Tab-separated table of C-alpha atoms and ligand atoms in Angstrom:
chain	number	residue	atom	x	y	z
A	1430	MET	CA	28.620	-10.090	-15.346
A	1431	THR	CA	25.066	-10.942	-14.431
A	1432	ARG	CA	24.058	-9.703	-10.996
A	1433	THR	CA	21.841	-11.889	-8.834
A	1434	ILE	CA	19.036	-10.375	-6.766
A	1435	LEU	CA	17.239	-12.328	-4.051
A	1436	ILE	CA	13.600	-11.283	-3.596
A	1437	VAL	CA	12.171	-12.183	-0.200
A	1438	GLU	CA	8.412	-11.609	-0.266
A	1439	ASP	CA	5.575	-13.856	0.844
A	1440	GLU	CA	2.950	-12.424	-1.524
A	1441	PRO	CA	3.331	-14.499	-4.698
A	1442	ILE	CA	1.834	-11.823	-6.928
A	1443	LEU	CA	4.119	-9.049	-5.666
A	1444	ARG	CA	7.079	-11.380	-5.999
A	1445	GLU	CA	6.117	-12.318	-9.524
A	1446	VAL	CA	5.743	-8.702	-10.675
A	1447	MET	CA	9.130	-7.759	-9.244
A	1448	LYS	CA	10.780	-10.851	-10.642
A	1449	ASP	CA	9.514	-10.222	-14.189
A	1450	TYR	CA	10.638	-6.639	-13.952
A	1451	LEU	CA	14.165	-7.525	-12.800
A	1452	LEU	CA	14.530	-10.335	-15.336
A	1453	GLU	CA	13.633	-7.917	-18.079
A	1454	GLU	CA	16.361	-5.585	-16.803
A	1455	GLY	CA	18.898	-8.377	-17.177
A	1456	TYR	CA	19.291	-9.515	-13.587
A	1457	ALA	CA	19.257	-13.100	-12.370
A	1458	VAL	CA	16.559	-13.580	-9.740
A	1459	LEU	CA	16.179	-15.890	-6.753
A	1460	GLU	CA	12.873	-15.991	-4.894
A	1461	ALA	CA	12.066	-16.805	-1.294
A	1462	GLY	CA	8.547	-16.894	0.164
A	1463	ASP	CA	9.662	-16.907	3.792
A	1464	GLY	CA	12.617	-15.930	5.948
A	1465	LYS	CA	13.996	-19.410	6.420
A	1466	GLN	CA	14.080	-20.063	2.717
A	1467	ALA	CA	15.770	-16.702	2.228
A	1468	LEU	CA	18.660	-17.680	4.506
A	1469	GLU	CA	18.993	-21.056	2.824
A	1470	LEU	CA	19.142	-19.491	-0.627
A	1471	PHE	CA	21.600	-16.864	0.533
A	1472	GLN	CA	23.932	-19.505	1.937
A	1473	SER	CA	23.857	-21.650	-1.178
A	1474	HIS	CA	24.126	-18.956	-3.876
A	1475	ALA	CA	26.270	-15.944	-4.621
A	1476	VAL	CA	23.772	-13.104	-4.127
A	1477	ASP	CA	24.590	-9.495	-5.070
A	1478	LEU	CA	21.595	-7.770	-3.505
A	1479	ILE	CA	18.570	-8.648	-1.343
A	1480	ILE	CA	15.105	-7.114	-1.475
A	1481	LEU	CA	13.636	-8.009	1.900
A	1482	ASP	CA	10.044	-7.730	3.080
A	1483	ILE	CA	9.534	-7.360	6.843
A	1484	MET	CA	6.372	-9.329	7.539
A	1485	LEU	CA	7.255	-12.873	6.527
A	1486	PRO	CA	6.329	-16.361	7.685
A	1487	GLU	CA	8.866	-18.533	9.553
A	1488	LEU	CA	11.380	-15.789	10.209
A	1489	ASP	CA	10.640	-12.073	9.801
A	1490	GLY	CA	12.688	-9.633	7.743
A	1491	TRP	CA	14.399	-8.174	10.826
A	1492	SER	CA	15.754	-11.563	11.854
A	1493	VAL	CA	16.845	-12.349	8.308
A	1494	CYS	CA	18.672	-9.021	8.062
A	1495	LYS	CA	20.375	-9.537	11.413
A	1496	ARG	CA	21.577	-13.022	10.561
A	1497	ILE	CA	22.848	-12.073	7.142
A	1498	ARG	CA	24.768	-9.118	8.565
A	1499	LYS	CA	26.709	-11.502	10.785
A	1500	ILE	CA	28.232	-13.130	7.736
A	1501	SER	CA	27.967	-10.686	4.833
A	1502	ASN	CA	27.955	-7.056	3.656
A	1503	VAL	CA	25.599	-7.789	0.758
A	1504	PRO	CA	23.388	-4.739	0.012
A	1505	ILE	CA	19.919	-5.110	1.546
A	1506	ILE	CA	16.818	-3.060	0.663
A	1507	MET	CA	13.980	-3.441	3.172
A	1508	LEU	CA	10.350	-3.131	2.173
A	1509	THR	CA	8.592	-1.153	4.887
A	1510	ALA	CA	5.019	-0.005	5.455
A	1511	ARG	CA	4.389	3.535	4.295
A	1512	SER	CA	5.127	6.213	6.887
A	1513	ASP	CA	6.350	3.782	9.489
A	1514	GLU	CA	9.429	5.611	10.647
A	1515	ASP	CA	10.202	3.132	13.420
A	1516	ASP	CA	10.398	0.303	10.928
A	1517	THR	CA	12.759	2.285	8.767
A	1518	LEU	CA	15.037	3.193	11.653
A	1519	LEU	CA	15.126	-0.349	12.976
A	1520	GLY	CA	16.047	-1.549	9.507
A	1521	PHE	CA	19.042	0.782	9.384
A	1522	GLU	CA	20.061	-0.227	12.895
A	1523	LEU	CA	20.091	-3.845	11.817
A	1524	GLY	CA	22.289	-3.019	8.869
A	1525	ALA	CA	19.901	-2.534	5.941
A	1526	ASP	CA	21.319	-0.218	3.246
A	1527	ASP	CA	18.115	1.297	1.993
A	1528	TYR	CA	14.359	0.986	2.238
A	1529	VAL	CA	11.372	1.346	-0.053
A	1530	THR	CA	7.861	1.871	1.264
A	1531	LYS	CA	5.025	-0.440	0.270
A	1532	PRO	CA	3.163	-0.279	-2.008
A	1533	TYR	CA	6.162	0.509	-4.164
A	1534	SER	CA	6.550	1.090	-7.862
A	1535	PRO	CA	8.931	-1.359	-9.532
A	1536	PRO	CA	10.895	1.434	-11.314
A	1537	ILE	CA	11.669	3.099	-7.995
A	1538	LEU	CA	12.760	-0.130	-6.381
A	1539	LEU	CA	14.885	-0.864	-9.427
A	1540	ALA	CA	16.542	2.563	-9.247
A	1541	ARG	CA	17.475	1.985	-5.602
A	1542	ALA	CA	18.788	-1.474	-6.370
A	1543	LYS	CA	20.892	-0.161	-9.256
A	1544	ARG	CA	22.422	2.534	-7.114
A	1545	LEU	CA	23.455	0.037	-4.435
A	1546	LEU	CA	24.825	-2.417	-6.964
A	1547	GLU	CA	26.898	0.338	-8.546
A	1548	SER	CA	28.384	1.428	-5.248
A	1549	LYS	CA	29.095	-2.202	-4.394
A	1550	GLN	CA	30.910	-2.576	-7.684
A	1551	ASN	CA	32.897	0.603	-7.046
A	1552	ARG	CA	33.866	-0.637	-3.615
A	1553	GLU	CA	35.010	-3.935	-5.090
A	1554	GLN	CA	37.137	-2.125	-7.629
A	1555	GLU	CA	38.587	0.242	-5.061
A	1556	ASP	CA	39.704	-2.532	-2.783
A	1557	ASP	CA	43.181	-3.404	-3.962
A	1558	THR	CA	43.746	-5.941	-1.278
A	1559	LEU	CA	41.711	-8.565	0.461
A	1560	SER	CA	43.027	-10.168	3.627
A	1561	ALA	CA	41.719	-12.855	5.931
A	1562	SER	CA	43.177	-15.590	8.087
A	1563	GLY	CA	46.801	-14.853	7.223
A	1564	ILE	CA	46.115	-14.833	3.495
A	1565	SER	CA	46.402	-11.556	1.625
A	1566	ILE	CA	45.500	-10.933	-2.011
A	1567	HIS	CA	46.772	-7.910	-3.923
A	1568	PHE	CA	44.601	-7.535	-7.015
A	1569	PRO	CA	46.565	-5.042	-9.153
A	1570	SER	CA	49.658	-7.255	-9.092
A	1571	ARG	CA	47.711	-10.511	-8.757
A	1572	THR	CA	49.998	-11.637	-5.958
A	1573	VAL	CA	49.177	-13.619	-2.863
A	1574	ASN	CA	50.919	-13.627	0.490
A	1575	VAL	CA	50.474	-16.361	3.054
A	1576	ASP	CA	51.719	-15.398	6.510
A	1577	GLY	CA	54.017	-12.865	4.883
A	1578	GLU	CA	55.513	-15.296	2.369
A	1579	ASN	CA	54.885	-14.904	-1.345
A	1580	CYS	CA	52.672	-17.680	-2.686
A	1581	SER	CA	52.737	-18.297	-6.417
A	1582	LEU	CA	49.336	-19.286	-7.805
A	1583	THR	CA	48.150	-20.066	-11.319
A	1584	HIS	CA	45.553	-17.789	-12.883
A	1585	THR	CA	42.762	-20.232	-12.027
A	1586	GLU	CA	43.924	-20.867	-8.472
A	1587	PHE	CA	44.079	-17.107	-7.965
A	1588	GLU	CA	40.531	-16.647	-9.292
A	1589	ILE	CA	39.168	-19.432	-7.093
A	1590	LEU	CA	40.841	-18.116	-3.952
A	1591	ALA	CA	39.756	-14.531	-4.666
A	1592	TYR	CA	36.178	-15.583	-5.299
A	1593	LEU	CA	35.961	-17.676	-2.140
A	1594	MET	CA	37.519	-14.916	-0.041
A	1595	LYS	CA	35.226	-12.254	-1.495
A	1596	ASN	CA	32.326	-14.448	-0.424
A	1597	LYS	CA	33.836	-15.630	2.827
A	1598	GLY	CA	31.471	-17.570	5.057
A	1599	VAL	CA	29.190	-18.369	2.131
A	1600	ILE	CA	29.011	-21.788	0.480
A	1601	ILE	CA	30.004	-21.570	-3.170
A	1602	THR	CA	28.935	-24.476	-5.349
A	1603	ARG	CA	31.173	-26.013	-8.001
A	1604	GLU	CA	28.694	-24.788	-10.608
A	1605	GLN	CA	29.058	-21.237	-9.336
A	1606	LEU	CA	32.835	-21.458	-9.467
A	1607	ILE	CA	32.693	-22.829	-12.983
A	1608	THR	CA	30.356	-20.076	-14.132
A	1609	LYS	CA	32.357	-17.297	-12.482
A	1610	ILE	CA	35.762	-18.482	-13.587
A	1611	TRP	CA	35.321	-20.268	-16.880
A	1612	GLY	CA	31.948	-18.996	-18.054
A	1613	TYR	CA	28.813	-20.827	-19.050
A	1614	ASP	CA	30.266	-22.692	-22.018
A	1615	PHE	CA	32.965	-24.400	-19.965
A	1616	VAL	CA	33.571	-27.963	-21.046
A	1617	GLY	CA	34.616	-30.010	-18.074
A	1618	ASP	CA	33.202	-31.320	-14.859
A	1619	ASP	CA	33.442	-31.190	-11.085
A	1620	ARG	CA	36.734	-33.057	-11.128
A	1621	THR	CA	38.368	-30.078	-12.824
A	1622	VAL	CA	37.323	-27.862	-9.939
A	1623	ASN	CA	38.418	-30.456	-7.391
A	1624	SER	CA	41.889	-30.665	-8.841
A	1625	HIS	CA	42.372	-26.897	-8.884
A	1626	ILE	CA	41.224	-26.762	-5.270
A	1627	ARG	CA	43.656	-29.546	-4.376
A	1628	ASN	CA	46.535	-27.661	-5.970
A	1629	LEU	CA	45.489	-24.424	-4.331
A	1630	ARG	CA	45.381	-26.074	-0.916
A	1631	ALA	CA	48.809	-27.614	-1.394
A	1632	LYS	CA	50.217	-24.120	-1.987
A	1633	LEU	CA	48.419	-22.593	0.987
A	1634	GLY	CA	50.143	-24.984	3.405
A	1635	GLU	CA	48.756	-24.683	6.920
A	1636	ARG	CA	46.267	-22.090	5.721
A	1637	ALA	CA	44.653	-24.658	3.406
A	1638	LYS	CA	42.144	-25.481	6.124
A	1639	HIS	CA	40.415	-22.145	5.503
A	1640	VAL	CA	39.349	-23.409	2.074
A	1641	ALA	CA	36.770	-25.829	3.452
A	1642	THR	CA	34.900	-28.496	1.528
A	1643	ILE	CA	31.199	-28.573	2.296
A	1644	VAL	CA	30.061	-32.104	1.529
A	1645	ARG	CA	27.622	-32.331	-1.381
A	1646	SER	CA	27.493	-28.510	-1.634
A	1647	GLY	CA	30.792	-26.974	-2.614
A	1648	TYR	CA	33.405	-24.858	-0.888
A	1649	LYS	CA	33.568	-22.097	1.646
A	1650	PHE	CA	36.251	-19.763	2.899
A	1651	GLU	CA	36.170	-20.191	6.671
A	1652	GLU	CA	37.842	-17.345	8.447
A	1653	LYS	CA	37.949	-18.766	11.972
A	1654	LEU	CA	38.814	-22.355	12.701
B	2074	CA	CA1	4.784	-9.708	3.741
């Protein structure tokens, strides 16, 4: 599975160098030149890791980190000025996972990113169950419980629900669902996704409201309503 890294850096040249390096290593890359754009991209894409500069236009890296931590545990690497211990500590306080001092060497940044992505993957594999809003998924047995009652889902409905719940609070586009569940060579269109979602909701009963439609964007698992 291709991992997606969001680079948030306002210096186009630094961004470009990092992007080329990550693309060559087989990652998908999203780029933001300011903090606002970073949040927008994060909310509209499934991102596996964020490389976040601190000094940014619009919204600085601290604010971006803080806001993302309210909705997600995505690994974040902060780019801090060399020898600025306060910056590093503040980053950790705000929930960053790691930091790299600027100017950095791409191989070092890559090594840090890889390590975080691996531990994220391990965590995902270790978690046998995922629960939110009365819905509980047990991955080894591929069973779903809704308010304690067994809920029988098709393979596809299960995959959709699991993917939305893993990314709860984040808008997932139909294209993302298609890519994650059926792969890139899927022949079909948005209506296929819509009908699976409809069936899934019918089975979730009163809990269906947590699978929210975001007009013209996609879907989102909303924990609190
Ligand atoms: Ca900067």
